PDB file of C-alpha atoms in Angstrom:
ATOM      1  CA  UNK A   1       0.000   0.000   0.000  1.00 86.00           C
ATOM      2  CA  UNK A   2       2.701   1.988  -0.588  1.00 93.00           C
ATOM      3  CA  UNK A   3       3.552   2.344   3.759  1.00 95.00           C
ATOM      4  CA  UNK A   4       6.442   2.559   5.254  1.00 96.00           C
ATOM      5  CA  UNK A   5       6.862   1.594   9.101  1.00 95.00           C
ATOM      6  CA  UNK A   6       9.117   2.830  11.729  1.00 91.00           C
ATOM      7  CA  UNK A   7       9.835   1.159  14.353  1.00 93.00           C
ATOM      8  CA  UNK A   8      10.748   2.528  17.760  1.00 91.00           C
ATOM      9  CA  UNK A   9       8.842   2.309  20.805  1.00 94.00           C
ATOM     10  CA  UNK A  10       5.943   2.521  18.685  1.00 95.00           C
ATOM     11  CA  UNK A  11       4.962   1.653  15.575  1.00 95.00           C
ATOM     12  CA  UNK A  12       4.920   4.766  13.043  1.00 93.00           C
ATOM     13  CA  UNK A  13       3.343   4.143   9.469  1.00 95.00           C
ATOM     14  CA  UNK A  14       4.413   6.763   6.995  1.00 95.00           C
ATOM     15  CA  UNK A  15       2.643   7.102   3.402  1.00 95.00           C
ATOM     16  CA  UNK A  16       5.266   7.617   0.599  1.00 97.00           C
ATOM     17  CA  UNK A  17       2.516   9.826  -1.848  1.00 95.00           C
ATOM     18  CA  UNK A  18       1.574   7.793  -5.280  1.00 96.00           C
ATOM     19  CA  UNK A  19       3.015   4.632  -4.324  1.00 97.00           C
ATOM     20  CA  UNK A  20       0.723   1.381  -3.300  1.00 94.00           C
ATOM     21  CA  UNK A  21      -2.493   0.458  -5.327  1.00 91.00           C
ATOM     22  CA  UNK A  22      -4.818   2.535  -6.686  1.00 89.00           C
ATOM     23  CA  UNK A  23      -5.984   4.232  -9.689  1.00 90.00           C
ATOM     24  CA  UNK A  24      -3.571   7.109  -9.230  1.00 93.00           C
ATOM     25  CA  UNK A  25      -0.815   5.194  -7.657  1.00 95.00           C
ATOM     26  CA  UNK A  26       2.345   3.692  -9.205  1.00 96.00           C
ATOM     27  CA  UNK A  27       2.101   0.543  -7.332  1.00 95.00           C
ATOM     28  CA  UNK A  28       3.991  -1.427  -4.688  1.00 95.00           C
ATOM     29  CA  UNK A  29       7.424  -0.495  -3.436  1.00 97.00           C
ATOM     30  CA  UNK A  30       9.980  -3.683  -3.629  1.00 96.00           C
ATOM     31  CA  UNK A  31      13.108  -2.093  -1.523  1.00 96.00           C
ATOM     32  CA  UNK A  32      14.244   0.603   1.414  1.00 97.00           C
ATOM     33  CA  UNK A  33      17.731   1.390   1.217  1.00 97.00           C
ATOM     34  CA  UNK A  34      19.900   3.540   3.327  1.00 96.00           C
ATOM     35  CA  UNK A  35      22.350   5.513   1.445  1.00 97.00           C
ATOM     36  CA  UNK A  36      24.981   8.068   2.835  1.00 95.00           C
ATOM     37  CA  UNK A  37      22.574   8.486   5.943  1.00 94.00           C
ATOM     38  CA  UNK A  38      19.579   9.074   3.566  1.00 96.00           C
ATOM     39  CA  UNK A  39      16.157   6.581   3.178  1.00 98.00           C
ATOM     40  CA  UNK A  40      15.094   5.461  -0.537  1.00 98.00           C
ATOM     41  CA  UNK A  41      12.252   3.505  -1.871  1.00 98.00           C
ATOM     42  CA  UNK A  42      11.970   1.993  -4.843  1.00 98.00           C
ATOM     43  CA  UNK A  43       9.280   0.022  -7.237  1.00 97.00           C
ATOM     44  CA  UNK A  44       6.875  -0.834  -9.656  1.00 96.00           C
ATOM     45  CA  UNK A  45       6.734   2.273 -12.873  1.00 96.00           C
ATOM     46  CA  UNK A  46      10.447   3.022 -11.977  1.00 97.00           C
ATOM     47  CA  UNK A  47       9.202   5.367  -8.496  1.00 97.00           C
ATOM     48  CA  UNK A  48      12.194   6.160  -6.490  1.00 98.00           C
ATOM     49  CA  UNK A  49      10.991   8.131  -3.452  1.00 98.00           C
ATOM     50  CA  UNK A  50      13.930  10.181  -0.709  1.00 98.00           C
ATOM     51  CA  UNK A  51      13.045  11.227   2.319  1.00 97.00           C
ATOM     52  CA  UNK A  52      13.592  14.765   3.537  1.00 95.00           C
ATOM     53  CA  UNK A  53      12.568  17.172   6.147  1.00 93.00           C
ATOM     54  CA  UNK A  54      10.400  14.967   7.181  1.00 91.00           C
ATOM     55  CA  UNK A  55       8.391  13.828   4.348  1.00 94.00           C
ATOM     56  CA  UNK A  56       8.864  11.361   1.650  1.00 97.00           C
ATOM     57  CA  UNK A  57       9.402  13.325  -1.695  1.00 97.00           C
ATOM     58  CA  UNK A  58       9.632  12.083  -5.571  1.00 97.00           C
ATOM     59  CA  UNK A  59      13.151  11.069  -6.875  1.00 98.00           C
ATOM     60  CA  UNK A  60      12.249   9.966 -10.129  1.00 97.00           C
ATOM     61  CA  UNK A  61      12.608  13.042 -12.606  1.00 97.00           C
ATOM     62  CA  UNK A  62      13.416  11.521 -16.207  1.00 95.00           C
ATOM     63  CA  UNK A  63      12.511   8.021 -15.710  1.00 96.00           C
ATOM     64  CA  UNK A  64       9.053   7.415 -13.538  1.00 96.00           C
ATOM     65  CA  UNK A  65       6.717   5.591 -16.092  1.00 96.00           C
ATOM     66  CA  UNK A  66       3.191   7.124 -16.309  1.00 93.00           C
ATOM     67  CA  UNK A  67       0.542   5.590 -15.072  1.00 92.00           C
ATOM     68  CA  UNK A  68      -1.072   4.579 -18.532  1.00 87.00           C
ATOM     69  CA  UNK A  69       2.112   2.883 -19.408  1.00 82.00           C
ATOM     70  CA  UNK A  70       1.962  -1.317 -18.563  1.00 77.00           C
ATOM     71  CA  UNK A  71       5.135  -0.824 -16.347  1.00 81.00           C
ATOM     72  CA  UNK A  72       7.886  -2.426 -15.435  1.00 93.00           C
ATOM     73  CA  UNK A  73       9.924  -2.140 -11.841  1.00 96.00           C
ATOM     74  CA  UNK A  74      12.477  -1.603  -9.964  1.00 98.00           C
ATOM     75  CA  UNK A  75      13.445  -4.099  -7.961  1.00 98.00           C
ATOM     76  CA  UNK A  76      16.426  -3.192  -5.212  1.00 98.00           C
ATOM     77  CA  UNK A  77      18.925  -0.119  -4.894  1.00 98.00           C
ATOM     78  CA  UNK A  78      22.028   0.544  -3.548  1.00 98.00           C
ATOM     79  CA  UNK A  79      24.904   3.320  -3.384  1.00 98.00           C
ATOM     80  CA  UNK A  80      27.911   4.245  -2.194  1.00 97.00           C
ATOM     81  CA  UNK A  81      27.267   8.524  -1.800  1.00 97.00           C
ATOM     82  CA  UNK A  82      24.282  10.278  -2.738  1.00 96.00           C
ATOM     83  CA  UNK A  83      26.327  10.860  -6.228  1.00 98.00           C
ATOM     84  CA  UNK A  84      26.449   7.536  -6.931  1.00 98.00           C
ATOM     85  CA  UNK A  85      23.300   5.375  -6.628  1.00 98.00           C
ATOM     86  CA  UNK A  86      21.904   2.170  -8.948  1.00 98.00           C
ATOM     87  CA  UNK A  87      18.779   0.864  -9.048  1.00 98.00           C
ATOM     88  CA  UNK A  88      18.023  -2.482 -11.164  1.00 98.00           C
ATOM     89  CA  UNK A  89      14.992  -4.489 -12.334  1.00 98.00           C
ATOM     90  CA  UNK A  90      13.157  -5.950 -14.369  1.00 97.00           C
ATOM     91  CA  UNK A  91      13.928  -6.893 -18.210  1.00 97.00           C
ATOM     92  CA  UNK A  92      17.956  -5.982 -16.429  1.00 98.00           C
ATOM     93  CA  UNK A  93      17.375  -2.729 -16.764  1.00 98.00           C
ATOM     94  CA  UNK A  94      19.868  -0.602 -14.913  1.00 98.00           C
ATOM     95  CA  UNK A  95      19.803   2.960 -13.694  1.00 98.00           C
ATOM     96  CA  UNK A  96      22.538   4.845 -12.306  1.00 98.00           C
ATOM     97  CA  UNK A  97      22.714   8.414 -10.590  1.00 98.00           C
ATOM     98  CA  UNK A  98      25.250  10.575 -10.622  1.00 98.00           C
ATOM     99  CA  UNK A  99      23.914  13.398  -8.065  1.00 97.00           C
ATOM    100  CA  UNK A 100      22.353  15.348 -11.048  1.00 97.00           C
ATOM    101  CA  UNK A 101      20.164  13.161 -13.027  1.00 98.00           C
ATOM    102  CA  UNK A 102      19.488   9.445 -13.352  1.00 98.00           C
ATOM    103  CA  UNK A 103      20.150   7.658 -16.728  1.00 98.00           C
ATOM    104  CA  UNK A 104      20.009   3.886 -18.284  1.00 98.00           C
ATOM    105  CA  UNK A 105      23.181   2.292 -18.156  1.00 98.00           C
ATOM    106  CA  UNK A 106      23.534  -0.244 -21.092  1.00 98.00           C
ATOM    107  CA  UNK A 107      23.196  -3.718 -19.419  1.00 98.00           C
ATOM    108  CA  UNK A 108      24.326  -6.852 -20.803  1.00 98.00           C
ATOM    109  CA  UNK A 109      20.814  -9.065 -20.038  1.00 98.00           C
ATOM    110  CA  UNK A 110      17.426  -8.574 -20.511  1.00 97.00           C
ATOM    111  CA  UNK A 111      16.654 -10.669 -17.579  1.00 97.00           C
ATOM    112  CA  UNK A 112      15.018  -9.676 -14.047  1.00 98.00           C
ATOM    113  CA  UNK A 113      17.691  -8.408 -11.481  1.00 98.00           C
ATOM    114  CA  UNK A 114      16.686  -8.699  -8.075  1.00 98.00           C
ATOM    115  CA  UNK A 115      19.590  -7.511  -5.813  1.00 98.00           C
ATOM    116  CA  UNK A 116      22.799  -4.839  -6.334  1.00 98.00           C
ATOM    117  CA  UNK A 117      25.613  -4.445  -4.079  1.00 98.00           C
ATOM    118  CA  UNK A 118      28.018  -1.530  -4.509  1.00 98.00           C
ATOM    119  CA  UNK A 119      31.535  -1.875  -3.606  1.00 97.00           C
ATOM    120  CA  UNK A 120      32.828   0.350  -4.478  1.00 97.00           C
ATOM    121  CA  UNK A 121      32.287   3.006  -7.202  1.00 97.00           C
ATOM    122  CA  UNK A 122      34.395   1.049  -9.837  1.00 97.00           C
ATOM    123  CA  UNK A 123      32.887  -2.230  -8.090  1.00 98.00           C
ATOM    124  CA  UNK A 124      28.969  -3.426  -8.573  1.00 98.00           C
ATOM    125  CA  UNK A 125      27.463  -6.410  -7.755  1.00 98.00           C
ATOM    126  CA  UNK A 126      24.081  -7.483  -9.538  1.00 98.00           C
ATOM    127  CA  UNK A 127      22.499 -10.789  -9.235  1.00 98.00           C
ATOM    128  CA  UNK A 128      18.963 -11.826 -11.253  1.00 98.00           C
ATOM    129  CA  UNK A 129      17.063 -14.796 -12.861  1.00 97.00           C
ATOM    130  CA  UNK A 130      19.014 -17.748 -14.158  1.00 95.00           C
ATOM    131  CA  UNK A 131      21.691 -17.160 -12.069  1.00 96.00           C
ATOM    132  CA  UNK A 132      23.204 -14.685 -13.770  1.00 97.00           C
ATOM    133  CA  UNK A 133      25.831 -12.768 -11.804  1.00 98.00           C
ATOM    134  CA  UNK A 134      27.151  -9.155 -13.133  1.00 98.00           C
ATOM    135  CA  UNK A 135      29.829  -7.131 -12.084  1.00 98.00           C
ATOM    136  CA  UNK A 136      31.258  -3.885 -13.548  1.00 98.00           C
ATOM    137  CA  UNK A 137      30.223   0.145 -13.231  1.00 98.00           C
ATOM    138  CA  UNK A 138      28.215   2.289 -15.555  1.00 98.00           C
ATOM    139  CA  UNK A 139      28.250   0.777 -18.779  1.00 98.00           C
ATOM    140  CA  UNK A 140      30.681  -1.796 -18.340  1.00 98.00           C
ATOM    141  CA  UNK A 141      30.091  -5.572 -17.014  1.00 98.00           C
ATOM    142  CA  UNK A 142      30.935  -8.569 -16.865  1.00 97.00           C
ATOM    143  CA  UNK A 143      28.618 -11.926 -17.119  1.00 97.00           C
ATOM    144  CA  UNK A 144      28.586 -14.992 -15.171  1.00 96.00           C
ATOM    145  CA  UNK A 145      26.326 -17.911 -15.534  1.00 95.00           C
ATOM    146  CA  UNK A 146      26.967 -21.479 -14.365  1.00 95.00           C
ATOM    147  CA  UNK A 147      24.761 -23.764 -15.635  1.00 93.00           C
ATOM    148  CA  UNK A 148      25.586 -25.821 -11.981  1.00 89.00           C
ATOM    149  CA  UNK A 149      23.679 -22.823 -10.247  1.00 91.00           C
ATOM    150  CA  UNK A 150      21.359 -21.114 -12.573  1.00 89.00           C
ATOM    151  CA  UNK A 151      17.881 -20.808 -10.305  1.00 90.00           C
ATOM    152  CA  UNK A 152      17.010 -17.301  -9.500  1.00 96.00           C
ATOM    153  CA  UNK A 153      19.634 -14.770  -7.480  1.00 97.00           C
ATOM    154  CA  UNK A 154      17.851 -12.909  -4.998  1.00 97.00           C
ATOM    155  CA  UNK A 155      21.075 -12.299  -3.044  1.00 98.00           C
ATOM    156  CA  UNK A 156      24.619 -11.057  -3.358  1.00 98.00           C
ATOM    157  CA  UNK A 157      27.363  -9.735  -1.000  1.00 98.00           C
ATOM    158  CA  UNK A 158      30.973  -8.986  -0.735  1.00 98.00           C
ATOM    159  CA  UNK A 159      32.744 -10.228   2.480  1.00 98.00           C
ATOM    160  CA  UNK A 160      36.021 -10.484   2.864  1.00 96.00           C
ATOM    161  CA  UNK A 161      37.014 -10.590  -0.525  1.00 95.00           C
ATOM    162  CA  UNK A 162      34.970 -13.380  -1.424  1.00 97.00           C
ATOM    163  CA  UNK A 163      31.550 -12.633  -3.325  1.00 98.00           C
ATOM    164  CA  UNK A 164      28.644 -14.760  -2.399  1.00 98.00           C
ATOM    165  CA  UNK A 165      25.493 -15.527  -3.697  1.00 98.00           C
ATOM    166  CA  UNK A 166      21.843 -16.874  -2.564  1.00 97.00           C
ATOM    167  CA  UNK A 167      19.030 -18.579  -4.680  1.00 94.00           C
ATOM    168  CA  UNK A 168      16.556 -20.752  -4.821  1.00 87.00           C
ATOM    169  CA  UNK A 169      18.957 -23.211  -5.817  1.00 86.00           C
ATOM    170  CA  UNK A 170      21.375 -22.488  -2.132  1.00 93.00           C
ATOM    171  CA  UNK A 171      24.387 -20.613  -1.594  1.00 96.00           C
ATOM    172  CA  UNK A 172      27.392 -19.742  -3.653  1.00 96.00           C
ATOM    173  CA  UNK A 173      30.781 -17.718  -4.009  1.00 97.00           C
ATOM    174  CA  UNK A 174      31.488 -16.710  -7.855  1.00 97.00           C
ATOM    175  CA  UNK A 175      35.077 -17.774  -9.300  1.00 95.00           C
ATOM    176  CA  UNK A 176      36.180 -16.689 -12.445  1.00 94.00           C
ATOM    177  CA  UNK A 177      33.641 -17.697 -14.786  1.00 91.00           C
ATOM    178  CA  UNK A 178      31.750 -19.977 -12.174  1.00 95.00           C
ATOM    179  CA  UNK A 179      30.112 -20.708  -9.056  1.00 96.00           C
ATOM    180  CA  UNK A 180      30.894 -22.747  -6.370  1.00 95.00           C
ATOM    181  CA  UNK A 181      28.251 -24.232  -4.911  1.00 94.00           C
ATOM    182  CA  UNK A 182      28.368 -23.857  -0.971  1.00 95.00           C
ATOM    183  CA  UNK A 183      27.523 -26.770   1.586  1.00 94.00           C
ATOM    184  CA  UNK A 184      26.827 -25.380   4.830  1.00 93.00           C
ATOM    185  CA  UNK A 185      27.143 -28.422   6.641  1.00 91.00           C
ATOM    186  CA  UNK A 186      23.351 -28.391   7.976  1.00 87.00           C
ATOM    187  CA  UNK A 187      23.212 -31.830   6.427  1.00 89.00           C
ATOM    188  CA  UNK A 188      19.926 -30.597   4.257  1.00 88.00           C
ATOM    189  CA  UNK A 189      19.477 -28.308   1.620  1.00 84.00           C
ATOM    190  CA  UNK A 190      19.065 -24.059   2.334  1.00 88.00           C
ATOM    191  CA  UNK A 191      16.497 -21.912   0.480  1.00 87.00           C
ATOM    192  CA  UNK A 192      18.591 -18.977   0.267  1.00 90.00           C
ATOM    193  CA  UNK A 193      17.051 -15.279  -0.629  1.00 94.00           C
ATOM    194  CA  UNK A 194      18.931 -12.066   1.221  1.00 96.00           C
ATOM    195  CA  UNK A 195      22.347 -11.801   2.056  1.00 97.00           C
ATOM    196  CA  UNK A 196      23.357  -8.946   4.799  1.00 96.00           C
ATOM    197  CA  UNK A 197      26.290  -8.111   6.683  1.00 95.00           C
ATOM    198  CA  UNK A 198      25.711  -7.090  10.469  1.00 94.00           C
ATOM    199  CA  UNK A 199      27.921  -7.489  13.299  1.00 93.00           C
ATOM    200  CA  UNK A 200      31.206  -8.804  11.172  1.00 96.00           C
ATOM    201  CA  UNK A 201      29.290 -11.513  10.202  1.00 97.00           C
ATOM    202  CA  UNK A 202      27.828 -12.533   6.685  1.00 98.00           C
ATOM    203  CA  UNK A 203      24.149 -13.444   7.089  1.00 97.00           C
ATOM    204  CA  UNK A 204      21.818 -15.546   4.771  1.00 97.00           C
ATOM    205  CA  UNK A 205      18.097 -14.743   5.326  1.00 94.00           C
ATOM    206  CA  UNK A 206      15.791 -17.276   3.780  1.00 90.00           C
ATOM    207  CA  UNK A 207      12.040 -18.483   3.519  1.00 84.00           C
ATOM    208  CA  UNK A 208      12.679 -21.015   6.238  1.00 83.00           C
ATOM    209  CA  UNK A 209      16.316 -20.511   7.518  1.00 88.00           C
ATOM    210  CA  UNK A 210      18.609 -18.303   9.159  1.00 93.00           C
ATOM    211  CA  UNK A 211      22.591 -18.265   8.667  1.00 96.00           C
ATOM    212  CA  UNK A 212      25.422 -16.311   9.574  1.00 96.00           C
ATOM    213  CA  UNK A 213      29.099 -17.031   8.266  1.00 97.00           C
ATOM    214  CA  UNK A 214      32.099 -15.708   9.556  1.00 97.00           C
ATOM    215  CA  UNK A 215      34.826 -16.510   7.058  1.00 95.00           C
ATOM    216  CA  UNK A 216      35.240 -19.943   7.943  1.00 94.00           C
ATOM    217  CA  UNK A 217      31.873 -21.628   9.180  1.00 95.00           C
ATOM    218  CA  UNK A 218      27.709 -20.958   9.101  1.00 96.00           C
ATOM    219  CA  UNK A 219      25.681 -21.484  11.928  1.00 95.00           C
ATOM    220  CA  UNK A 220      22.274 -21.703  11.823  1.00 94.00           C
ATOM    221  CA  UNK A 221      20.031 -19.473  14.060  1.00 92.00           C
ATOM    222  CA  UNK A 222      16.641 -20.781  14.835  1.00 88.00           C
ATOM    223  CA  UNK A 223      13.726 -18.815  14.831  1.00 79.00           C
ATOM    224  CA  UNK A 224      11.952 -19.580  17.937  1.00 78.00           C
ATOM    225  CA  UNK A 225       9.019 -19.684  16.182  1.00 76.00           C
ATOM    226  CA  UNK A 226      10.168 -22.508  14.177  1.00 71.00           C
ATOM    227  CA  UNK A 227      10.639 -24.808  17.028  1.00 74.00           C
ATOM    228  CA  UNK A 228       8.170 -27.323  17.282  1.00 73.00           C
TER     229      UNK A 228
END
């Protein structure tokens, strides 16, 4: 619906305005994202939203589809200063600000993306459908797909040194022109979706499980909920 909750000692909800369903709305927001100190939203018709003094205000000058148009989405955002922010999505279409104006980087797939992770400003990470794995700046990247780990990306993180991935299809960390699929030694398969980092630790957030890494073994974290 377009909300956006804060949560303190109460809950706060907070209405970013044309976003959500409805006849005059641009429909649902896919992805918060804190940049330099600053909170973004992104979604469906290309809306990017920032929030200032207060209020949530319209980001999107030169590239918000119209509300007649089918649409297509953006799916997740990231940056490394307010002058340099990406936001991916669907049919690989990616975006890139330079603190003046946003523009359409040329992108090597015409796949869904699902997750970036900047690096640095030379350094990008994009992950998307059939596994493919991007990395690159701007208008240059390079592809990887491994036909040993080609489900959907949802996830993808840098940590120390070593890029990993999450899927449907588990966890990974890309080699040159591959993927090595990772066994986290829980004896059973792992649905993987987000990756984070929090606390030095690498964490893999899935439908059904919970795992942090921290360069040399996962542990699982059980939701209490969970437990039988």
């Amino acid at each position: 619906r377009g909300e956006v909750a804060r949560l303190g000692d109460e809950v706060e909800l907070e209405q970013v305005p044309q976003a959500g369903t409805g006849p005059d709305n641009y429909g649902y927001l896919n992805r918060i994202a804190s940049i330099e100190g600053q909170l973004y939203v992104c979604g469906f018709r290309r809306q990017v939203c920032i929030r200032r003094d207060g209020r949530w205000q319209r980001f999107d000058a030169g590239m918000l589809e119209p509300l007649s148009a089918r649409g297509s989405s953006f799916e997740a955002m990231d940056g490394i200063a307010s002058d340099c922010i990406y936001a991916v999505g669907s049919g690989g279409q990616i975006w890139h600000y330079d603190g003046k104006a946003w523009r359409q980087c040329a992108s090597p797939t015409n796949v869904d993306l699902h997750e970036v992770h900047c690096v640095s400003r030379d350094r990008v990470l994009v992950v998307g459908q059939r596994g493919v794995v991007l990395v690159g700046a701007l208008d240059s990247w390079t592809t990887t797909v491994d036909p040993d780990f080609d489900e959907d990306l949802w996830g993808v993180a840098e940590f120390k040194g070593e890029v990993y991935l999450a899927g449907y299809g588990g966890l990974g960390r890309l080699r040159p022109g591959g993927v090595d699929v990772l066994d986290p030694g829980l004896g059973r398969g792992v649905l993987g979706y987000r990756l984070r980092m929090q606390g030095g630790l690498l964490w893999s957030i899935g439908n059904d499980d919970i795992l942090c890494f921290d360069g040399k073994r996962w542990t699982e974290v059980v939701c209490p909920d969970n437990v039988p």
